[in-house]
Tab-separated table of C-alpha atoms in Angstrom:
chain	number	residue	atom	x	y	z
A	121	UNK	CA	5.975	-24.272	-5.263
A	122	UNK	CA	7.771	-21.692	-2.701
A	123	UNK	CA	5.981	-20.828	0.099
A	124	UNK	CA	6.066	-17.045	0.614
A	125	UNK	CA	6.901	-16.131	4.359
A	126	UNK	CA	5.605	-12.918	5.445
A	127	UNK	CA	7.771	-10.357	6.575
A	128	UNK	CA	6.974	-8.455	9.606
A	129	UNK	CA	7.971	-4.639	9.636
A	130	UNK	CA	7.482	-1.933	12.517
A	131	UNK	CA	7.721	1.358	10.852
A	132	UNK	CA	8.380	3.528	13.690
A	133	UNK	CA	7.342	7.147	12.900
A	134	UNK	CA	7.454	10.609	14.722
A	135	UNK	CA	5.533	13.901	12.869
A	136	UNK	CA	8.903	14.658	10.905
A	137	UNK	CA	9.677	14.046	7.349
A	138	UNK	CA	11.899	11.583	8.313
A	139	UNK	CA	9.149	9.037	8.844
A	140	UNK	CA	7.879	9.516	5.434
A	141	UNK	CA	11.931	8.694	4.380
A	142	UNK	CA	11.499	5.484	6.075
A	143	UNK	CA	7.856	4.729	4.509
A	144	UNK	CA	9.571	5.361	1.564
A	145	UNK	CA	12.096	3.011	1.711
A	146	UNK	CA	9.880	0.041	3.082
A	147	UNK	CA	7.707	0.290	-0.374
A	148	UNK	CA	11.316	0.170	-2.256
A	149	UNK	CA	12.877	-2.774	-0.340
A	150	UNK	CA	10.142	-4.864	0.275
A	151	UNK	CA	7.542	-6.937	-1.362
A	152	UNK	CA	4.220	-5.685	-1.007
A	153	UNK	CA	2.446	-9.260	-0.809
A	154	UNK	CA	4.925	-10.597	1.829
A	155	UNK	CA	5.199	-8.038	4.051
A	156	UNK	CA	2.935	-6.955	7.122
A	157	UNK	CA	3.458	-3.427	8.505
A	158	UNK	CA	2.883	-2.128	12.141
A	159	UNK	CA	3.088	1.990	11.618
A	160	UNK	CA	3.805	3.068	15.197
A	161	UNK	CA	3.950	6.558	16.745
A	162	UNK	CA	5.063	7.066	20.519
A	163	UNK	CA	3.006	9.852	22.033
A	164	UNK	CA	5.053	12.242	24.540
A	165	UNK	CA	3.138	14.071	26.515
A	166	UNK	CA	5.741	16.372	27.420
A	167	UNK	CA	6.268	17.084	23.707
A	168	UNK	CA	2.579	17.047	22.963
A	169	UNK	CA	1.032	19.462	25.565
A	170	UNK	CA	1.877	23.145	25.175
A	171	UNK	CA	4.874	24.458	27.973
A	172	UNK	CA	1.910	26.961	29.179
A	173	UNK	CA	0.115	24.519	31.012
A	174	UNK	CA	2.692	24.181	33.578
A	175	UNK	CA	2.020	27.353	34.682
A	176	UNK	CA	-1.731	27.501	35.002
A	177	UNK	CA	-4.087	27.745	37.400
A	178	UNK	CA	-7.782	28.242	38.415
A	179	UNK	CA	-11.068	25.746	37.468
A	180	UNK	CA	-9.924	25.828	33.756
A	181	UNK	CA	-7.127	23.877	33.397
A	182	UNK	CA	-8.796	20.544	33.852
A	183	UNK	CA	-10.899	20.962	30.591
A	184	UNK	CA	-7.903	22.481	28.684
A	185	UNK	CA	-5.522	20.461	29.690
A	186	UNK	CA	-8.181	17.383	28.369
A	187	UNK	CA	-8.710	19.039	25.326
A	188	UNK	CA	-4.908	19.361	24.408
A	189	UNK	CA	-4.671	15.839	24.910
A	190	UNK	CA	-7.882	14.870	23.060
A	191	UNK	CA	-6.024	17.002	19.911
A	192	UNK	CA	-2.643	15.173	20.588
A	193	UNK	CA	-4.177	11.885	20.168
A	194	UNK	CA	-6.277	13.214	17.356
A	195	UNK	CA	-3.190	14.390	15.893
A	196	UNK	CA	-1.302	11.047	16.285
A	197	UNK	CA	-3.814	9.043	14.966
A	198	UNK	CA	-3.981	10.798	11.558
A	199	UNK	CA	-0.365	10.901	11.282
A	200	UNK	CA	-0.247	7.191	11.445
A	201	UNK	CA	-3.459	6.712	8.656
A	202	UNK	CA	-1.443	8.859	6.931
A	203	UNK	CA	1.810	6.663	6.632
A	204	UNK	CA	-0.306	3.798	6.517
A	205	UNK	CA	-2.791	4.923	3.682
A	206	UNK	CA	0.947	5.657	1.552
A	207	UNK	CA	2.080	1.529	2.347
A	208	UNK	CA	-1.950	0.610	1.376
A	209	UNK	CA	-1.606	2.632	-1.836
A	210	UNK	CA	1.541	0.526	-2.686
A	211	UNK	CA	-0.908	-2.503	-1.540
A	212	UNK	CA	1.073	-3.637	1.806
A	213	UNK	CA	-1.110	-4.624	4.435
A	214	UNK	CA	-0.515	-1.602	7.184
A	215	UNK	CA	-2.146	-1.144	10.555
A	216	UNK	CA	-1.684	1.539	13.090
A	217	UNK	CA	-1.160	2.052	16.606
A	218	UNK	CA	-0.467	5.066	18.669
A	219	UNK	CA	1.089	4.186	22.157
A	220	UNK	CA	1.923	6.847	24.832
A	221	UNK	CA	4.673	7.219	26.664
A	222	UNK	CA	8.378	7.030	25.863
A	223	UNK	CA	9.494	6.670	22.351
A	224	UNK	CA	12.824	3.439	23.108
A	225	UNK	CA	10.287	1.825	25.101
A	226	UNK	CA	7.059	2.048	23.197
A	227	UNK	CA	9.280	0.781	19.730
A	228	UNK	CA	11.344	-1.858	21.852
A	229	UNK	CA	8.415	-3.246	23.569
A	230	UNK	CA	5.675	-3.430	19.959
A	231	UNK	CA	8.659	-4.984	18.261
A	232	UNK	CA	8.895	-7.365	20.834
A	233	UNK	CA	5.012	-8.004	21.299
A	234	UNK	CA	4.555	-7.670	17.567
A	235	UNK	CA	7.698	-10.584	16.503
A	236	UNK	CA	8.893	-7.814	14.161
A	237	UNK	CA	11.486	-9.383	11.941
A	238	UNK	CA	12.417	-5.916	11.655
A	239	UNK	CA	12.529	-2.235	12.921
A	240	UNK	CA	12.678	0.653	10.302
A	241	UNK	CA	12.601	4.542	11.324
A	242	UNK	CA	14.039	7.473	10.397
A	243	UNK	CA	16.806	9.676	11.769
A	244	UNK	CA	17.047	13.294	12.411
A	245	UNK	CA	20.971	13.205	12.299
A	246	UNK	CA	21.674	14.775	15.331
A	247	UNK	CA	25.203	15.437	16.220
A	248	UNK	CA	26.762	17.301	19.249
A	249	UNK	CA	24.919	19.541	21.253
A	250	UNK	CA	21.550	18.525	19.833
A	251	UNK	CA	21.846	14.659	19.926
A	252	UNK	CA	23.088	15.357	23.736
A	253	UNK	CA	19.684	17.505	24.733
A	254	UNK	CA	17.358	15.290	21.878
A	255	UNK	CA	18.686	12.209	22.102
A	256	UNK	CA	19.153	9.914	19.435
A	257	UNK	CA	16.617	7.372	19.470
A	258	UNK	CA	17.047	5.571	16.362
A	259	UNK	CA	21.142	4.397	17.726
A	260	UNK	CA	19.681	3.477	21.168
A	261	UNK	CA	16.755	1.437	19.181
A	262	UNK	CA	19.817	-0.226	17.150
A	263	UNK	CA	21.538	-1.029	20.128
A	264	UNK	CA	18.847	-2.441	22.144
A	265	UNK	CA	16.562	-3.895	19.812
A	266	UNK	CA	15.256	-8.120	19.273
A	267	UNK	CA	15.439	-7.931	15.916
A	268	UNK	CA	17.170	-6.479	12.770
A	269	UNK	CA	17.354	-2.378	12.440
A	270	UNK	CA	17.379	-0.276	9.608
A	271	UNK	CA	17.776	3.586	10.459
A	272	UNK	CA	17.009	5.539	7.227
A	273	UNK	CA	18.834	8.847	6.748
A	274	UNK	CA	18.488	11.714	4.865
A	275	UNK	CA	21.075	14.318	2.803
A	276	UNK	CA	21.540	17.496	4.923
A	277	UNK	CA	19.429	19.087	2.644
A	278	UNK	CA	16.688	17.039	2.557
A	279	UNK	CA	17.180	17.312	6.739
A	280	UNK	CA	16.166	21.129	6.539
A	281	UNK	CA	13.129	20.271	4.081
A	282	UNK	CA	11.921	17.596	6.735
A	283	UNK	CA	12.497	18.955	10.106
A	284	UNK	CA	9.801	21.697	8.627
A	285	UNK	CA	7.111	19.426	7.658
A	286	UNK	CA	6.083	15.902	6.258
A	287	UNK	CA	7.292	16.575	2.423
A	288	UNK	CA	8.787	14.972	-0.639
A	289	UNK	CA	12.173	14.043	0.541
A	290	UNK	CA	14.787	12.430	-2.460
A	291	UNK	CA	17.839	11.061	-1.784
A	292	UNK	CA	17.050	8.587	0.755
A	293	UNK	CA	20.502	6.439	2.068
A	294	UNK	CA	20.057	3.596	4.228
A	295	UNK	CA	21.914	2.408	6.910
A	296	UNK	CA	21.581	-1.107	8.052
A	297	UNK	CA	22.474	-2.223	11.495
């Protein structure tokens, strides 16, 4: 009798559409009973805290600025159930982790904590000017990573649907690395 090995999978996700693209394709490729999924979400504070709080002043920023963050975390935390409740559904064995701080680092650093066997997150597509002031974290992720990379992209389309909101996105490609 074959032993089944279990694959390990870090589905690396950010609060686009894009990451349900890639939790898509995970429940396509892979078998459900021999594959373990880490969902993982990078928390950016700089992204996460409104711009206004640069500016302000006075006894009230303290509690407002901990509030914001409280909500960020709260925020990151469902958006990882989330993902993770849509592998579970497809009965995959998902947990979740939130980590703060920079995106290449947090994904680079679980995978290589974790023994990932492989990395799968979406990509936004960004070319020119936007990849330039963005970044593109899925190629650096490719380039750097210690395992295997799969960056899942969407049709142009399907781009505008997702950069609005987490929504049914068809027409999933894959590009392996």
């Amino acid at each position: 009798m074959a032993m089944i090995t279990n694959m390990k999978v870090l589905l690396a996700i950010d609060a686009s559409g894009f990451s349900e693209a890639a939790a898509r394709a995970v429940v396509k490729q892979f078998r459900a009973e021999s594959t373990e999924v880490c969902v993982l979400h990078a928390l950016q504070w700089q992204r996460a805290i409104p711009s206004c709080f640069a500016f302000a002043r006075g006894d009230t920023y303290g509690p407002q600025f901990c509030s914001a963050m409280k909500q960020a975390r709260e925020q990151a935390a469902a958006l990882v159930a989330n993902i993770a409740d849509v592998l579970r559904a497809s009965d995959f064995r998902a947990s979740t982790e939130v980590v703060e701080g920079d995106p290449l680092r947090a994904i680079l650093g679980r995978a290589a904590e974790w023994g990932a066997d492989l990395i799968v997150l979406g990509s936004h597509g960004r070319t020119g000017l936007d990849r330039i002031l963005f970044g593109d974290i899925s190629e650096k992720v490719a380039q750097r990573a210690p395992c295997s990379v799969e960056i899942v992209r969407t049709s142009s389309q399907d781009r505008a649907v997702a950069f609005g909101r987490i929504g049914a996105i068809d027409g999933d490609s894959v590009q392996r690395r």
